[in-house]
């Protein structure tokens, strides 16, 4: 249902309470999401972004009940990923000649995905679109935040930044604003979004925020394309992003492992005890990556100073769940994290060395030679694991 959020702007998006996976099966969305679309009505009428294609028909029906579709003068596409452009085909079927404002890369993405030659108007940073009543939309390109086509739009007068994915969260809620939802849930989802999607682009995040802050523009609201609108102290999320973009870490170590017959699990737990004993101020979390949500685990990696990865040896290698999380961490290119490997084996024992190499490939600093253990740890093995953890804890505390 449309919600008026200012004199000029109405939210016309879709709250997706059911969504549990996003980007295909890649990203878990335990709290659903929303696809935020905005209708701007001054002397001109502008539709800003749409929703994911499965909701095309209900979205356009609700939009047509809110506004005469023929009165829409411009469409703005800040980002062409299908969760925001998915309903365009249905929209443009109704208003085929209406100009679409987007970046040049946005044109390429939309032509590639929809094979339509709509009335594209490519824009660059600083280009403006006057919508009457003394209001302008100012476009700001934001390439690789997180696609090449991404841009943001700033509405003068109303002082609203339409930031698209940046500052968003996969969070379905009845409350449309940051001051109407649970703050812990909100920040958990905002951080998970940053950790899993924006981490590789942290340098660009810092630069873009500095660029925006440097303009010294008034700011009443940040309207992202997922989750709640930042209305109460909107700069708080930009400040959080600035912190997160600087190789963020908390006093935490995460131990990610998978285990066949519990030997590697027991190693993980004794190592954790050793770390805690040497560094009581560190939070230590053990996650069986074969049983844990991958994206939640990545959020824990994001928060950690050090990442320990363990696996049993199988078929002269390591377990497939460990391979998956290593590949995820490689792609996200975390910076300034320490690491170590461990694992149990029965005869050949290749996993630890291979994990160590993979951790190096993730850009982590491997701070200890890996710890291999034959069969189940006995009392001496438990002591070795504990001491291994102590040594890691001491180096992190020091
Ligand atoms: Fe929410 Fe990059 O799409």
Coordinates of C-alpha atoms and ligand atoms in Angstrom, one line a residue:
X1 CA 0.0 0.0 0.0
X2 CA 1.4 3.4 -1.0
X3 CA 2.8 5.5 1.9
X4 CA 3.3 9.3 1.6
X5 CA 6.8 10.0 3.0
X6 CA 7.0 13.7 2.2
X7 CA 5.1 16.5 0.4
X8 CA 6.4 15.2 -2.9
X9 CA 7.4 11.6 -2.4
X10 CA 5.2 8.5 -2.0
X11 CA 6.6 5.0 -1.3
X12 CA 5.1 2.6 -3.9
X13 CA 7.3 -0.4 -3.3
X14 CA 6.6 -4.0 -2.3
X15 CA 7.3 -5.7 1.0
X16 CA 8.3 -9.3 0.4
X17 CA 7.7 -11.1 3.7
X18 CA 8.3 -14.5 2.2
X19 CA 11.8 -14.0 0.7
X20 CA 14.3 -16.4 2.2
X21 CA 16.9 -16.5 -0.5
X22 CA 18.2 -13.7 -2.7
X23 CA 20.6 -13.6 -5.7
X24 CA 19.3 -17.0 -6.6
X25 CA 20.2 -19.2 -3.7
X26 CA 23.3 -17.2 -2.7
X27 CA 22.1 -14.8 0.0
X28 CA 19.9 -15.8 3.0
X29 CA 17.2 -13.3 3.9
X30 CA 15.8 -14.5 7.2
X31 CA 13.7 -11.4 7.7
X32 CA 12.4 -11.1 4.1
X33 CA 13.0 -7.8 2.2
X34 CA 11.4 -5.0 0.4
X35 CA 11.8 -3.5 -3.0
X36 CA 11.4 0.2 -2.6
X37 CA 10.0 2.2 -5.4
X38 CA 9.1 5.9 -5.1
X39 CA 6.7 8.1 -6.9
X40 CA 7.6 11.8 -7.0
X41 CA 4.9 14.3 -7.7
X42 CA 5.7 18.0 -8.3
X43 CA 4.9 19.7 -11.6
X44 CA 6.3 16.6 -13.2
X45 CA 5.7 13.0 -12.1
X46 CA 8.6 10.7 -11.7
X47 CA 8.7 6.9 -11.0
X48 CA 11.9 6.0 -9.3
X49 CA 12.9 2.3 -9.6
X50 CA 10.4 -0.5 -9.6
X51 CA 10.2 -4.0 -8.0
X52 CA 11.2 -7.6 -8.7
X53 CA 9.4 -9.2 -11.6
X54 CA 7.3 -11.8 -9.7
X55 CA 5.4 -8.8 -8.3
X56 CA 5.1 -6.8 -11.6
X57 CA 1.4 -7.2 -11.9
X58 CA 0.4 -6.4 -8.4
X59 CA 2.9 -3.5 -8.3
X60 CA 1.5 -1.9 -11.5
X61 CA -2.0 -2.4 -10.3
X62 CA -1.3 -0.6 -7.1
X63 CA 0.6 2.1 -8.9
X64 CA -2.2 2.6 -11.3
X65 CA -4.6 3.0 -8.4
X66 CA -2.3 5.6 -6.9
X67 CA -1.5 7.7 -10.1
X68 CA -2.7 7.9 -13.6
X69 CA 0.1 6.0 -15.4
X70 CA -0.2 8.4 -18.3
X71 CA 0.7 11.3 -16.1
X72 CA 4.2 9.7 -15.4
X73 CA 6.7 12.0 -17.1
X74 CA 10.0 10.3 -16.3
X75 CA 11.2 7.0 -15.0
X76 CA 14.5 6.9 -13.1
X77 CA 16.4 3.6 -12.9
X78 CA 19.2 4.0 -10.3
X79 CA 20.2 0.4 -10.8
X80 CA 19.2 -2.2 -13.3
X81 CA 19.5 -5.4 -11.2
X82 CA 16.2 -7.3 -11.7
X83 CA 15.1 -6.8 -8.0
X84 CA 14.6 -3.1 -9.0
X85 CA 14.1 -3.1 -12.7
X86 CA 12.0 -6.4 -12.9
X87 CA 8.7 -4.6 -13.2
X88 CA 9.9 -2.3 -15.9
X89 CA 8.6 -4.4 -18.8
X90 CA 5.1 -4.2 -17.3
X91 CA 5.4 -0.5 -16.6
X92 CA 6.8 0.3 -20.0
X93 CA 4.1 -1.7 -21.7
X94 CA 1.7 0.9 -20.3
X95 CA 3.9 4.0 -21.0
X96 CA 6.3 2.9 -23.8
X97 CA 7.6 6.4 -24.8
X98 CA 8.3 7.8 -21.3
X99 CA 12.1 8.6 -21.0
X100 CA 14.1 6.4 -18.7
X101 CA 17.0 8.2 -16.9
X102 CA 19.9 6.0 -15.9
X103 CA 23.6 5.7 -16.4
X104 CA 25.2 4.6 -19.7
X105 CA 25.9 1.3 -18.1
X106 CA 22.3 1.1 -17.0
X107 CA 21.3 1.2 -20.6
X108 CA 23.7 -1.7 -21.4
X109 CA 22.3 -3.8 -18.5
X110 CA 18.7 -3.2 -19.4
X111 CA 19.2 -3.8 -23.1
X112 CA 21.1 -7.0 -22.2
X113 CA 18.4 -8.3 -19.9
X114 CA 15.2 -7.1 -21.5
X115 CA 16.1 -6.7 -25.2
X116 CA 14.0 -3.5 -25.4
X117 CA 14.9 -0.3 -27.0
X118 CA 13.2 2.0 -24.5
X119 CA 13.6 5.8 -24.6
X120 CA 16.8 5.9 -22.6
X121 CA 18.4 9.1 -21.4
X122 CA 21.9 8.3 -20.1
X123 CA 23.0 10.7 -17.3
X124 CA 26.3 11.5 -15.6
X125 CA 27.2 12.8 -12.2
X126 CA 26.0 16.3 -11.7
X127 CA 23.3 16.1 -14.4
X128 CA 19.9 17.4 -13.1
X129 CA 16.3 16.9 -14.0
X130 CA 13.9 19.7 -13.0
X131 CA 10.6 18.4 -11.8
X132 CA 9.0 21.8 -11.1
X133 CA 8.1 23.6 -7.9
X134 CA 11.8 24.6 -7.7
X135 CA 12.9 20.9 -7.2
X136 CA 15.7 19.1 -9.1
X137 CA 16.8 15.6 -9.1
X138 CA 20.6 15.5 -9.1
X139 CA 22.2 12.3 -10.4
X140 CA 25.4 10.9 -8.9
X141 CA 27.0 7.9 -10.5
X142 CA 28.2 5.2 -8.0
X143 CA 29.9 2.6 -10.2
X144 CA 30.5 -0.7 -8.5
X145 CA 28.4 0.1 -5.5
X146 CA 27.6 -2.5 -6.4
X147 CA 27.2 -2.9 -10.1
X148 CA 28.8 -0.8 -12.9
X149 CA 25.5 0.9 -13.6
X150 CA 24.6 2.0 -10.1
X151 CA 23.8 5.6 -9.4
X152 CA 22.0 7.6 -6.7
X153 CA 19.6 10.5 -7.1
X154 CA 19.3 13.5 -4.7
X155 CA 16.1 15.5 -4.5
X156 CA 16.8 19.1 -3.7
X157 CA 14.3 21.0 -1.6
X158 CA 13.1 17.8 0.0
X159 CA 16.7 16.9 0.8
X160 CA 16.2 13.2 0.1
X161 CA 18.9 10.9 -1.1
X162 CA 17.7 7.9 -3.1
X163 CA 20.7 5.7 -2.5
X164 CA 19.5 2.4 -4.1
X165 CA 21.3 -0.7 -2.7
X166 CA 23.7 1.3 -0.5
X167 CA 22.5 1.7 3.1
X168 CA 19.8 -0.9 2.4
X169 CA 18.9 -4.0 4.4
X170 CA 17.0 -7.2 3.7
X171 CA 14.3 -6.5 6.3
X172 CA 10.6 -6.7 5.7
X173 CA 8.7 -4.6 8.2
X174 CA 5.4 -2.8 8.6
X175 CA 7.4 0.2 9.9
X176 CA 8.9 2.1 6.9
X177 CA 11.4 4.1 8.9
X178 CA 14.5 3.3 10.9
X179 CA 13.0 4.7 14.1
X180 CA 10.0 2.3 13.8
X181 CA 11.9 -1.0 13.8
X182 CA 14.1 -2.9 16.2
X183 CA 17.5 -1.2 16.0
X184 CA 19.4 -4.5 16.7
X185 CA 17.6 -6.3 13.9
X186 CA 18.1 -3.3 11.6
X187 CA 21.9 -3.1 12.2
X188 CA 22.3 -6.9 12.0
X189 CA 20.7 -6.8 8.5
X190 CA 22.5 -3.6 7.4
X191 CA 25.9 -5.1 8.5
X192 CA 25.1 -8.5 6.8
X193 CA 24.3 -6.6 3.6
X194 CA 27.5 -4.7 3.7
X195 CA 29.6 -7.7 4.7
X196 CA 28.2 -10.0 2.0
X197 CA 27.7 -7.6 -0.9
X198 CA 29.8 -4.4 -0.4
X199 CA 33.0 -5.6 1.2
X200 CA 35.0 -5.8 -2.0
X201 CA 34.1 -2.2 -2.9
X202 CA 35.0 -0.6 0.5
X203 CA 37.5 1.8 -1.0
X204 CA 34.8 3.1 -3.4
X205 CA 32.3 3.3 -0.5
X206 CA 34.7 5.6 1.5
X207 CA 35.3 7.8 -1.6
X208 CA 31.6 8.1 -2.5
X209 CA 30.6 9.0 1.1
X210 CA 33.4 11.6 1.3
X211 CA 32.3 13.0 -2.0
X212 CA 28.7 13.3 -0.8
X213 CA 29.7 14.8 2.6
X214 CA 32.0 17.3 0.8
X215 CA 29.0 18.7 -1.1
X216 CA 27.6 19.7 2.3
X217 CA 24.0 19.2 1.2
X218 CA 21.1 19.2 3.6
X219 CA 19.8 15.7 4.3
X220 CA 16.4 14.8 5.7
X221 CA 16.1 11.2 4.6
X222 CA 18.1 8.4 2.9
X223 CA 15.8 6.2 0.9
X224 CA 17.5 2.9 0.0
X225 CA 16.0 0.4 -2.3
X226 CA 15.7 -2.4 0.3
X227 CA 14.4 -2.2 3.9
X228 CA 13.7 0.9 5.9
X229 CA 14.1 4.6 5.2
X230 CA 16.7 6.3 7.3
X231 CA 14.7 9.3 8.7
X232 CA 16.0 9.5 12.3
X233 CA 19.6 10.9 12.0
X234 CA 20.0 9.6 8.5
X235 CA 23.8 10.2 8.5
X236 CA 24.1 7.4 11.1
X237 CA 24.2 4.7 8.4
X238 CA 26.7 6.7 6.3
X239 CA 28.9 6.9 9.4
X240 CA 28.5 3.2 10.1
X241 CA 29.5 2.5 6.4
X242 CA 32.6 4.7 6.8
X243 CA 33.6 2.5 9.8
X244 CA 32.8 -0.7 8.0
X245 CA 34.7 0.3 4.9
X246 CA 38.0 0.8 6.9
X247 CA 38.7 -3.0 7.2
X248 CA 36.3 -3.2 10.1
X249 CA 36.9 -5.6 13.0
X250 CA 35.8 -6.2 16.5
X251 CA 37.5 -8.1 19.3
X252 CA 36.4 -11.4 17.9
X253 CA 37.8 -14.6 16.5
X254 CA 35.7 -17.0 14.4
X255 CA 36.5 -20.6 14.0
X256 CA 34.9 -22.2 10.9
X257 CA 35.1 -25.9 10.6
X258 CA 33.5 -29.0 9.3
X259 CA 33.9 -32.4 10.7
X260 CA 33.1 -36.0 9.8
X261 CA 33.5 -37.9 13.1
X262 CA 33.8 -35.0 15.5
X263 CA 37.6 -35.0 15.8
X264 CA 37.9 -31.6 14.0
X265 CA 35.0 -30.3 16.0
X266 CA 36.8 -31.3 19.2
X267 CA 40.0 -29.6 18.0
X268 CA 38.0 -26.4 17.3
X269 CA 36.6 -26.4 20.8
X270 CA 39.9 -26.9 22.5
X271 CA 41.5 -24.3 20.3
X272 CA 38.7 -21.9 21.2
X273 CA 39.3 -22.6 24.9
X274 CA 43.0 -21.8 24.5
X275 CA 42.3 -18.6 22.7
X276 CA 39.9 -17.5 25.4
X277 CA 42.3 -18.4 28.1
X278 CA 45.1 -16.2 26.6
X279 CA 42.8 -13.4 25.5
X280 CA 39.7 -13.2 27.8
X281 CA 38.6 -10.0 26.1
X282 CA 38.2 -11.7 22.7
X283 CA 34.8 -13.1 21.7
X284 CA 35.4 -16.6 20.2
X285 CA 32.7 -18.2 18.1
X286 CA 32.8 -21.8 16.7
X287 CA 30.6 -22.4 13.6
X288 CA 30.3 -25.7 11.9
X289 CA 30.1 -24.4 8.4
X290 CA 28.5 -27.5 7.1
X291 CA 25.5 -26.6 9.4
X292 CA 25.6 -22.8 9.5
X293 CA 24.1 -20.2 7.3
X294 CA 26.9 -19.1 4.9
X295 CA 26.0 -15.4 4.9
X296 CA 25.7 -15.3 8.7
X297 CA 29.1 -16.9 8.9
X298 CA 30.5 -14.3 6.5
X299 CA 29.1 -11.6 8.8
X300 CA 31.0 -13.1 11.6
X301 CA 34.2 -13.2 9.5
X302 CA 33.6 -9.5 8.7
X303 CA 33.5 -8.8 12.5
X304 CA 36.6 -10.9 13.3
X305 CA 40.3 -10.1 13.7
X306 CA 41.2 -13.6 12.9
X307 CA 39.6 -16.6 11.1
X308 CA 40.5 -20.2 11.8
X309 CA 39.4 -22.8 9.3
X310 CA 39.4 -26.5 10.0
X311 CA 38.5 -29.6 8.1
X312 CA 38.9 -33.3 8.2
X313 CA 40.9 -34.7 5.3
X314 CA 38.7 -36.4 2.7
X315 CA 39.9 -37.7 -0.7
X316 CA 43.2 -35.9 -0.3
X317 CA 41.5 -32.6 0.2
X318 CA 39.0 -30.9 2.5
X319 CA 35.3 -31.0 2.9
X320 CA 33.0 -29.3 0.4
X321 CA 31.4 -26.9 2.9
X322 CA 34.9 -25.6 3.8
X323 CA 35.7 -25.2 0.1
X324 CA 32.5 -23.1 -0.3
X325 CA 33.3 -20.7 2.5
X326 CA 36.9 -20.3 1.4
X327 CA 35.7 -19.4 -2.1
X328 CA 33.2 -16.9 -0.6
X329 CA 36.0 -15.3 1.5
X330 CA 38.3 -15.2 -1.5
X331 CA 35.8 -13.3 -3.5
X332 CA 34.9 -10.8 -0.8
X333 CA 38.6 -9.9 -0.4
X334 CA 38.6 -9.0 3.3
X335 CA 41.6 -7.0 4.4
X336 CA 43.7 -7.0 7.6
X337 CA 42.6 -10.4 8.9
X338 CA 44.8 -13.0 10.4
X339 CA 44.2 -16.7 9.9
X340 CA 45.2 -20.3 10.7
X341 CA 44.2 -23.8 9.6
X342 CA 43.7 -27.0 11.5
X343 CA 42.1 -30.4 11.0
X344 CA 42.1 -34.1 11.8
X345 CA 43.0 -37.0 9.5
X346 CA 43.3 -40.7 9.5
X347 CA 46.0 -41.5 7.0
X348 CA 47.0 -38.9 4.3
X349 CA 46.2 -35.6 6.0
X350 CA 46.4 -33.0 3.2
X351 CA 43.5 -30.8 4.3
X352 CA 45.5 -28.5 6.6
X353 CA 48.2 -27.5 4.2
X354 CA 45.6 -26.9 1.4
X355 CA 43.4 -24.8 3.7
X356 CA 46.5 -22.7 4.7
X357 CA 47.2 -22.1 1.0
X358 CA 43.6 -21.1 0.4
X359 CA 43.7 -18.7 3.3
X360 CA 46.7 -17.0 1.8
X361 CA 44.8 -16.8 -1.4
X362 CA 42.0 -15.0 0.5
X363 CA 44.5 -12.3 1.4
X364 CA 44.7 -13.4 5.1
X365 CA 47.9 -13.3 7.0
X366 CA 48.5 -16.9 8.1
X367 CA 50.0 -16.4 11.6
X368 CA 50.7 -20.0 12.7
X369 CA 51.6 -23.2 10.9
X370 CA 48.5 -25.3 10.7
X371 CA 47.7 -27.9 13.4
X372 CA 47.2 -31.5 12.1
X373 CA 46.0 -34.3 14.3
X374 CA 45.9 -38.0 13.6
X375 CA 42.6 -39.7 14.4
X376 CA 40.8 -38.3 17.6
X377 CA 42.7 -36.0 19.9
X378 CA 43.7 -37.8 23.1
X379 CA 44.7 -36.0 26.3
X380 CA 47.9 -34.9 24.7
X381 CA 46.1 -33.8 21.5
X382 CA 43.6 -31.8 23.5
X383 CA 46.5 -30.1 25.3
X384 CA 48.2 -29.4 21.9
X385 CA 45.0 -27.8 20.6
X386 CA 44.6 -25.7 23.7
X387 CA 48.2 -24.5 23.5
X388 CA 47.7 -23.8 19.8
X389 CA 44.7 -21.6 20.7
X390 CA 46.7 -20.0 23.5
X391 CA 49.5 -19.0 21.2
X392 CA 46.9 -17.5 18.7
X393 CA 45.1 -15.7 21.5
X394 CA 48.4 -14.2 22.8
X395 CA 49.4 -13.0 19.4
X396 CA 46.0 -11.3 18.9
X397 CA 45.9 -9.8 22.4
X398 CA 49.4 -8.5 22.1
Ligands
LIG1 FE1 19.0 -4.7 -4.8 FE2 21.8 -4.7 -6.6 O1 20.0 -5.0 -6.3

